[in-house]
Short mmCIF file of C-alpha atoms and ligand atoms in Angstrom, two decimals:
data_model
loop_
_atom_site.label_atom_id
_atom_site.label_comp_id
_atom_site.label_asym_id
_atom_site.label_seq_id
_atom_site.Cartn_x
_atom_site.Cartn_y
_atom_site.Cartn_z
CA UNK A 209 101.66 -11.73 61.60
CA UNK A 210 99.18 -9.03 62.46
CA UNK A 211 101.49 -7.96 65.39
CA UNK A 212 104.08 -6.89 62.56
CA UNK A 213 101.71 -5.05 60.80
CA UNK A 214 100.76 -2.85 63.78
CA UNK A 215 104.50 -2.14 64.62
CA UNK A 216 104.95 -1.57 60.75
CA UNK A 217 102.14 0.58 60.82
CA UNK A 218 103.01 2.73 63.78
CA UNK A 219 106.67 3.14 62.19
CA UNK A 220 105.12 4.56 58.94
CA UNK A 221 102.78 6.69 60.97
CA UNK A 222 106.13 8.36 62.59
CA UNK A 223 108.05 8.76 60.27
CA UNK A 224 105.23 10.53 58.26
CA UNK A 225 104.55 12.74 61.06
CA UNK A 226 107.52 15.12 60.92
CA UNK A 227 106.79 15.72 57.10
CA UNK A 228 103.12 17.30 57.98
CA UNK A 229 103.56 21.18 57.24
CA UNK A 230 100.85 22.46 55.79
CA UNK A 231 97.09 21.43 56.13
CA UNK A 232 97.09 19.30 52.53
CA UNK A 233 99.74 17.15 54.05
CA UNK A 234 97.21 17.39 56.95
CA UNK A 235 94.80 15.79 55.06
CA UNK A 236 96.99 13.44 52.91
CA UNK A 237 97.98 11.57 56.40
CA UNK A 238 94.19 11.84 57.69
CA UNK A 239 93.03 9.90 54.16
CA UNK A 240 96.52 7.72 54.40
CA UNK A 241 95.96 6.36 57.67
CA UNK A 242 92.91 7.39 59.76
CA UNK A 243 89.81 6.98 56.97
CA UNK A 244 88.19 4.21 56.95
CA UNK A 245 90.18 3.18 53.97
CA UNK A 246 93.13 4.04 55.36
CA UNK A 247 95.74 2.00 56.71
CA UNK A 248 94.13 1.35 60.41
CA UNK A 249 90.94 0.40 59.19
CA UNK A 250 92.59 -2.20 57.15
CA UNK A 251 94.08 -3.48 60.11
CA UNK A 252 91.01 -4.01 62.07
CA UNK A 253 89.83 -6.08 58.52
CA UNK A 254 92.71 -8.64 59.47
CA UNK A 255 91.29 -9.04 62.61
CA UNK A 256 88.94 -11.43 61.07
CA UNK A 257 91.45 -13.88 61.03
CA UNK A 258 93.57 -13.48 63.98
CA UNK A 259 92.67 -17.06 66.26
CA UNK A 260 89.28 -16.15 68.48
CA UNK A 261 92.13 -16.24 71.86
CA UNK A 262 93.98 -13.57 70.36
CA UNK A 263 91.89 -11.32 69.13
CA UNK A 264 91.08 -9.19 72.21
CA UNK A 265 95.08 -8.59 72.91
CA UNK A 266 95.46 -8.00 68.92
CA UNK A 267 92.39 -5.61 69.13
CA UNK A 268 94.12 -3.66 71.69
CA UNK A 269 97.18 -2.90 70.22
CA UNK A 270 95.65 -1.69 67.17
CA UNK A 271 93.17 0.47 69.04
CA UNK A 272 96.44 1.96 70.56
CA UNK A 273 97.68 3.08 67.63
CA UNK A 274 94.59 4.07 66.56
CA UNK A 275 94.33 6.36 69.53
CA UNK A 276 97.86 7.39 69.18
CA UNK A 277 97.54 7.94 65.76
CA UNK A 278 94.54 9.87 65.87
CA UNK A 279 96.09 12.06 69.22
CA UNK A 280 99.35 13.13 66.70
CA UNK A 281 96.87 13.83 64.31
CA UNK A 282 95.05 16.44 66.38
CA UNK A 283 98.06 17.82 67.44
CA UNK A 284 99.59 18.39 64.23
CA UNK A 285 96.19 19.93 62.70
CA UNK A 286 96.41 22.25 66.39
CA UNK A 287 100.22 23.34 65.39
CA UNK A 288 99.29 24.26 62.20
CA UNK A 289 96.02 26.26 62.01
CA UNK A 290 97.76 28.34 65.14
CA UNK A 291 100.19 29.20 62.38
CA UNK A 292 98.59 29.66 60.10
CA UNK A 293 96.25 32.11 62.34
CA UNK A 294 99.47 33.59 63.54
CA UNK A 295 100.08 34.51 60.14
CA UNK A 296 96.84 36.61 59.41
CA UNK A 297 97.66 38.47 62.71
CA UNK A 298 100.75 39.54 60.97
CA UNK A 299 98.82 41.79 58.83
CA UNK A 300 98.09 44.93 61.07
CA UNK A 301 94.83 45.97 60.33
CA UNK A 302 95.97 49.36 62.29
CA UNK A 303 98.39 50.59 59.85
CA UNK A 304 97.31 53.68 57.42
CA UNK A 305 96.44 52.39 53.95
CA UNK A 306 98.49 53.60 50.75
CA UNK A 307 97.74 56.12 49.40
CA UNK A 308 97.15 56.45 45.55
CA UNK A 309 97.80 60.01 44.31
CA UNK A 310 95.78 62.03 42.31
CA UNK A 311 96.54 63.78 39.38
CA UNK A 312 95.40 66.69 38.68
CA UNK A 313 95.98 69.03 36.25
CA UNK A 314 99.01 71.59 36.62
CA UNK A 315 97.90 75.46 36.85
CA UNK A 316 99.91 76.51 33.62
CA UNK A 317 97.68 73.79 32.09
CA UNK A 318 94.09 74.52 33.38
CA UNK A 319 94.63 78.46 32.08
CA UNK A 320 96.39 77.33 28.68
CA UNK A 321 93.22 75.00 28.76
CA UNK A 322 90.53 78.02 29.43
CA UNK A 323 92.05 80.29 27.12
CA UNK A 324 91.55 77.68 24.62
CA UNK A 325 88.33 76.90 25.22
CA UNK A 326 87.08 80.28 25.06
CA UNK A 327 88.98 81.35 21.69
CA UNK A 328 87.54 77.66 20.28
CA UNK A 329 83.90 78.92 21.11
CA UNK A 330 85.07 81.91 19.20
CA UNK A 331 85.69 79.58 16.25
CA UNK A 332 89.21 79.41 16.24
CA UNK A 333 91.18 76.73 15.81
CA UNK A 334 94.18 75.02 17.66
CA UNK A 335 97.64 74.58 15.88
CA UNK A 336 100.83 73.38 17.20
CA UNK A 337 104.09 73.95 15.98
CA UNK A 338 108.13 72.59 16.60
CA UNK A 339 109.60 74.10 19.54
CA UNK A 340 112.76 74.29 18.07
CA UNK A 341 112.75 76.57 15.16
CA UNK A 342 114.94 77.74 12.55
CA UNK A 343 115.54 80.99 12.44
CA UNK A 344 113.97 81.88 9.32
CA UNK A 345 110.51 81.13 11.19
CA UNK A 346 111.50 82.48 14.72
CA UNK A 347 112.69 85.77 13.47
CA UNK A 348 112.92 86.24 9.59
CA UNK A 349 109.87 85.84 7.78
CA UNK A 350 108.39 87.80 11.06
CA UNK A 351 110.07 90.82 9.67
CA UNK A 352 113.29 91.15 11.64
CA UNK A 353 116.15 92.00 9.77
CA UNK A 354 119.22 90.12 10.02
CA UNK A 355 120.91 92.53 11.94
CA UNK A 356 118.29 94.35 13.30
CA UNK A 357 118.26 95.54 16.90
CA UNK A 358 114.83 93.57 17.16
CA UNK A 359 116.04 90.69 18.03
CA UNK A 360 117.65 91.33 20.86
CA UNK A 361 114.33 92.07 22.50
CA UNK A 362 114.57 88.12 22.43
CA UNK A 363 117.28 86.33 24.11
CA UNK A 364 117.75 83.52 22.02
CA UNK A 365 118.90 80.05 23.16
CA UNK A 366 120.85 78.75 19.78
CA UNK A 367 120.99 74.81 19.33
CA UNK A 368 123.00 75.28 16.26
CA UNK A 369 123.93 77.94 13.56
CA UNK A 370 120.64 78.29 12.37
CA UNK A 371 118.08 76.66 14.98
CA UNK A 372 116.78 78.68 17.74
CA UNK A 373 114.35 77.10 20.34
CA UNK A 374 111.74 79.17 19.49
CA UNK A 375 111.52 82.41 21.23
CA UNK A 376 107.78 83.25 21.33
CA UNK A 377 104.89 81.03 19.45
CA UNK A 378 104.56 83.38 16.61
CA UNK A 379 106.55 81.14 14.29
CA UNK A 380 103.62 79.53 14.09
CA UNK A 381 101.81 81.95 12.71
CA UNK A 382 104.33 81.55 9.56
CA UNK A 383 103.90 78.20 9.19
CA UNK A 384 100.07 78.57 9.07
CA UNK A 385 99.88 81.59 6.26
CA UNK A 386 102.24 79.26 4.06
CA UNK A 387 99.94 75.77 4.54
CA UNK A 388 96.92 75.90 4.98
CA UNK A 389 93.93 78.17 2.66
CA UNK A 390 92.58 81.11 3.70
CA UNK A 391 90.61 81.95 5.91
CA UNK A 392 92.24 81.52 8.98
CA UNK A 393 91.15 81.79 12.37
CA UNK A 394 93.94 79.87 14.84
CA UNK A 395 95.64 80.24 17.91
CA UNK A 396 98.83 78.51 18.49
CA UNK A 397 99.54 77.45 22.51
CA UNK A 398 102.71 76.08 23.35
CA UNK A 399 106.11 76.21 25.33
CA UNK A 400 108.79 79.12 24.52
CA UNK A 401 112.15 79.72 25.99
CA UNK A 402 114.45 82.76 26.43
CA UNK A 403 117.98 82.86 28.11
CA UNK A 404 117.31 84.73 30.99
CA UNK A 405 118.40 85.25 34.45
CA UNK A 406 115.68 83.49 36.56
CA UNK A 407 113.75 84.98 39.10
CA UNK A 408 110.35 84.84 40.91
CA UNK A 409 109.00 86.36 38.11
CA UNK A 410 110.75 85.51 35.27
CA UNK A 411 112.15 81.93 34.12
CA UNK A 412 113.88 80.95 30.55
CA UNK A 413 111.05 78.80 29.76
CA UNK A 414 107.28 79.66 30.01
CA UNK A 415 104.15 79.28 27.99
CA UNK A 416 102.50 81.37 25.41
CA UNK A 417 99.27 81.15 23.23
CA UNK A 418 99.54 83.30 19.90
CA UNK A 419 96.16 84.05 17.97
CA UNK A 420 95.83 84.42 13.93
CA UNK A 421 93.06 85.83 11.93
CA UNK A 422 93.52 86.62 8.04
CA UNK A 423 91.06 86.82 5.28
CA UNK A 424 89.88 89.69 3.18
CA UNK A 425 88.72 92.83 5.01
CA UNK A 426 89.63 91.60 8.52
CA UNK A 427 90.04 94.91 10.57
CA UNK A 428 91.69 96.43 13.42
CA UNK A 429 88.06 97.05 15.28
CA UNK A 430 87.54 93.32 14.44
CA UNK A 431 90.82 92.60 17.09
CA UNK A 432 89.57 95.08 19.18
CA UNK A 433 86.26 93.08 19.48
CA UNK A 434 88.10 89.62 19.83
CA UNK A 435 90.34 90.97 22.69
CA UNK A 436 87.53 92.58 24.72
CA UNK A 437 85.26 89.93 24.21
CA UNK A 438 88.21 87.15 25.26
CA UNK A 439 89.15 89.54 28.07
CA UNK A 440 85.51 89.87 29.66
CA UNK A 441 85.12 86.00 29.22
CA UNK A 442 88.41 85.13 31.10
CA UNK A 443 88.87 87.89 33.47
CA UNK A 444 85.31 88.34 34.26
CA UNK A 445 83.04 91.04 32.40
CA UNK A 446 83.23 93.61 35.03
CA UNK A 447 87.25 94.02 34.12
CA UNK A 448 88.32 97.89 32.85
CA UNK A 449 91.06 97.59 29.71
CA UNK A 450 92.76 100.50 27.34
CA UNK A 451 95.01 99.63 24.27
CA UNK A 452 98.23 101.41 24.16
CA UNK A 453 100.28 101.19 21.18
CA UNK A 454 103.33 99.59 20.50
CA UNK A 455 106.02 98.07 18.34
CA UNK A 456 106.63 94.87 17.48
CA UNK A 457 108.47 93.65 14.02
CA UNK A 458 105.47 91.33 13.01
CA UNK A 459 102.51 93.78 13.44
CA UNK A 460 101.70 97.48 12.30
CA UNK A 461 100.17 98.83 13.81
CA UNK A 462 101.22 97.30 17.58
CA UNK A 463 99.11 97.32 20.38
CA UNK A 464 99.06 96.23 23.68
CA UNK A 465 96.47 95.91 25.96
CA UNK A 466 96.06 96.51 29.74
CA UNK A 467 93.23 95.47 31.89
CA UNK A 468 92.55 96.72 35.32
CA UNK A 469 94.82 94.56 38.34
CA UNK A 470 92.16 92.12 39.29
CA UNK A 471 94.25 92.04 42.76
CA UNK A 472 93.71 95.46 43.77
CA UNK A 473 90.72 96.31 41.33
CA UNK A 474 92.55 98.55 40.49
CA UNK A 475 93.53 100.94 43.42
CA UNK A 476 97.59 100.06 42.93
CA UNK A 477 99.64 97.74 44.23
CA UNK A 478 102.66 95.25 44.58
CA UNK A 479 101.79 93.39 41.42
CA UNK A 480 100.48 96.27 39.26
CA UNK A 481 103.58 98.35 40.06
CA UNK A 482 100.87 100.73 41.53
CA UNK A 483 99.45 101.83 38.26
CA UNK A 484 96.27 99.79 38.63
CA UNK A 485 96.65 98.03 35.25
CA UNK A 486 98.21 94.62 34.57
CA UNK A 487 99.89 94.34 30.63
CA UNK A 488 98.05 91.34 29.63
CA UNK A 489 98.64 90.61 25.97
CA UNK A 490 100.17 92.55 22.50
CA UNK A 491 99.10 92.64 19.37
CA UNK A 492 98.55 94.14 15.41
CA UNK A 493 97.70 93.83 12.41
CA UNK A 494 99.75 91.31 10.56
CA UNK A 495 102.58 93.69 8.98
CA UNK A 496 102.30 93.25 4.96
CA UNK A 497 105.74 91.93 4.90
CA UNK A 498 104.90 88.90 7.26
CA UNK A 499 101.62 88.70 4.97
CA UNK A 500 104.40 88.48 1.70
CA UNK A 501 106.38 86.34 3.05
CA UNK A 502 103.73 83.83 3.71
CA UNK A 503 102.90 84.07 0.52
CA UNK A 504 99.97 86.59 0.82
CA UNK A 505 98.99 89.78 -1.55
CA UNK A 506 98.63 92.30 1.31
CA UNK A 507 96.68 94.48 -0.85
CA UNK A 508 93.56 91.22 -1.33
CA UNK A 509 94.11 90.36 2.25
CA UNK A 510 95.02 91.79 6.36
CA UNK A 511 95.04 89.96 9.38
CA UNK A 512 95.36 90.13 12.84
CA UNK A 513 97.78 88.64 15.54
CA UNK A 514 97.93 88.64 19.21
CA UNK A 515 100.04 87.23 21.90
CA UNK A 516 99.56 86.36 25.83
CA UNK A 517 102.00 85.01 28.31
CA UNK A 518 100.76 82.37 30.48
CA UNK A 519 102.63 81.61 33.47
CA UNK A 520 103.23 85.22 34.98
CA UNK A 521 98.92 84.96 34.00
CA UNK A 522 98.83 82.20 36.45
CA UNK A 523 100.61 83.42 38.88
CA UNK A 524 98.22 86.37 39.67
CA UNK A 525 95.33 84.00 39.15
CA UNK A 526 96.18 81.54 41.41
CA UNK A 527 97.89 83.50 44.17
CA UNK A 528 101.61 81.90 43.51
CA UNK A 529 104.57 84.00 44.48
CA UNK A 530 107.32 82.77 42.79
CA UNK A 531 107.33 81.11 39.05
CA UNK A 532 109.98 78.50 39.96
CA UNK A 533 107.78 76.38 41.74
CA UNK A 534 105.48 75.63 39.04
CA UNK A 535 107.96 73.25 37.71
CA UNK A 536 109.45 71.73 40.47
CA UNK A 537 107.19 68.80 40.31
CA UNK A 538 106.43 69.51 44.14
CA UNK A 539 103.62 67.32 45.04
CA UNK A 540 102.59 69.73 48.18
CA UNK A 541 102.65 72.46 46.01
CA UNK A 542 101.05 70.34 42.55
CA UNK A 543 98.02 69.03 44.92
CA UNK A 544 96.39 72.06 45.89
CA UNK A 545 95.21 72.09 42.13
N1 DAH B 894 105.78 87.20 20.21
C1 DAH B 894 105.63 88.24 20.86
C2 DAH B 894 106.32 88.27 22.44
O1 DAH B 894 106.75 87.07 22.21
C3 DAH B 894 103.73 88.55 21.60
C4 DAH B 894 103.28 89.34 20.30
C5 DAH B 894 102.76 90.39 20.20
C6 DAH B 894 102.53 87.88 19.58
C7 DAH B 894 102.02 90.97 19.05
C8 DAH B 894 102.00 88.54 18.47
C9 DAH B 894 101.50 89.70 18.10
O2 DAH B 894 101.40 87.71 17.57
O3 DAH B 894 100.59 90.17 17.07
O4 DAH B 894 106.51 88.82 22.98
#
């Protein structure tokens, strides 16, 4: 009887062994067969009912079974733990880690942010307008007559008949003058587009910051004061500057501002075309026609406006020699900022 149980149990153990593949399987095997409440222990209980003279023989059979089962158990255990430790070794801790790229602000954004923070500290608000503009806001309301040659100053991308990609941020001036009550003191940063040949110095899209101040008694002196304060904050308090008369359809009188070339300190270099000066912005008093187009009486209120490019200035500030590299999303370039 007991002998039969022993041989059945031996078969059962043999049948279980190949299925042991994990530490959990191993533990289940141990509990089922080798533990105190396991099947081998139960055989020792049956030994009590075996006739005395057979006890040594049966006892030896059970002992042998137990030893075999324990040996197979240890064998499996060694097998499984070497496999798992093999897995641990498969992780090569000498491999370099994966680098998480750190984001940085784009150089154009940095230049714009600096411009914004200087103007906001001077009391200007910030306004954004659409990049797809109608002819009215981009040209007509700004005093560019329909067939006026001044339109040729800005080679335009047409979206369809009456819609263009804005060629400057100045149309936002029209929008704010129409929409908001006076006094108005805002800057208008954004991207603009022109159908130009692409080169190291010019691209078909770039960035501008326009400014506008409209109120009672705004004067040309206010304009100059604002521009000089900005330039000294932005370019450094030791720069020299000069104003030259200029022409824009939407301002009268108009000016352009130059500063001493900050690369050669005015001595003359390739960047300033050996003049010692860099042209940095256009400005003027808001043209009476523009005030009228936007619902204001030029006899009652006056205003000044200015506009500056961001990209060329960024080139100079960061010593970059090709404007196109700003927009190629090359990490080797962007990582430097
Ligand atoms: N919109 C002009 C341009 O794109 C720049 C400019 C000049 C803007 C004079 C102004 C301004 O607001 O008053 O070249």
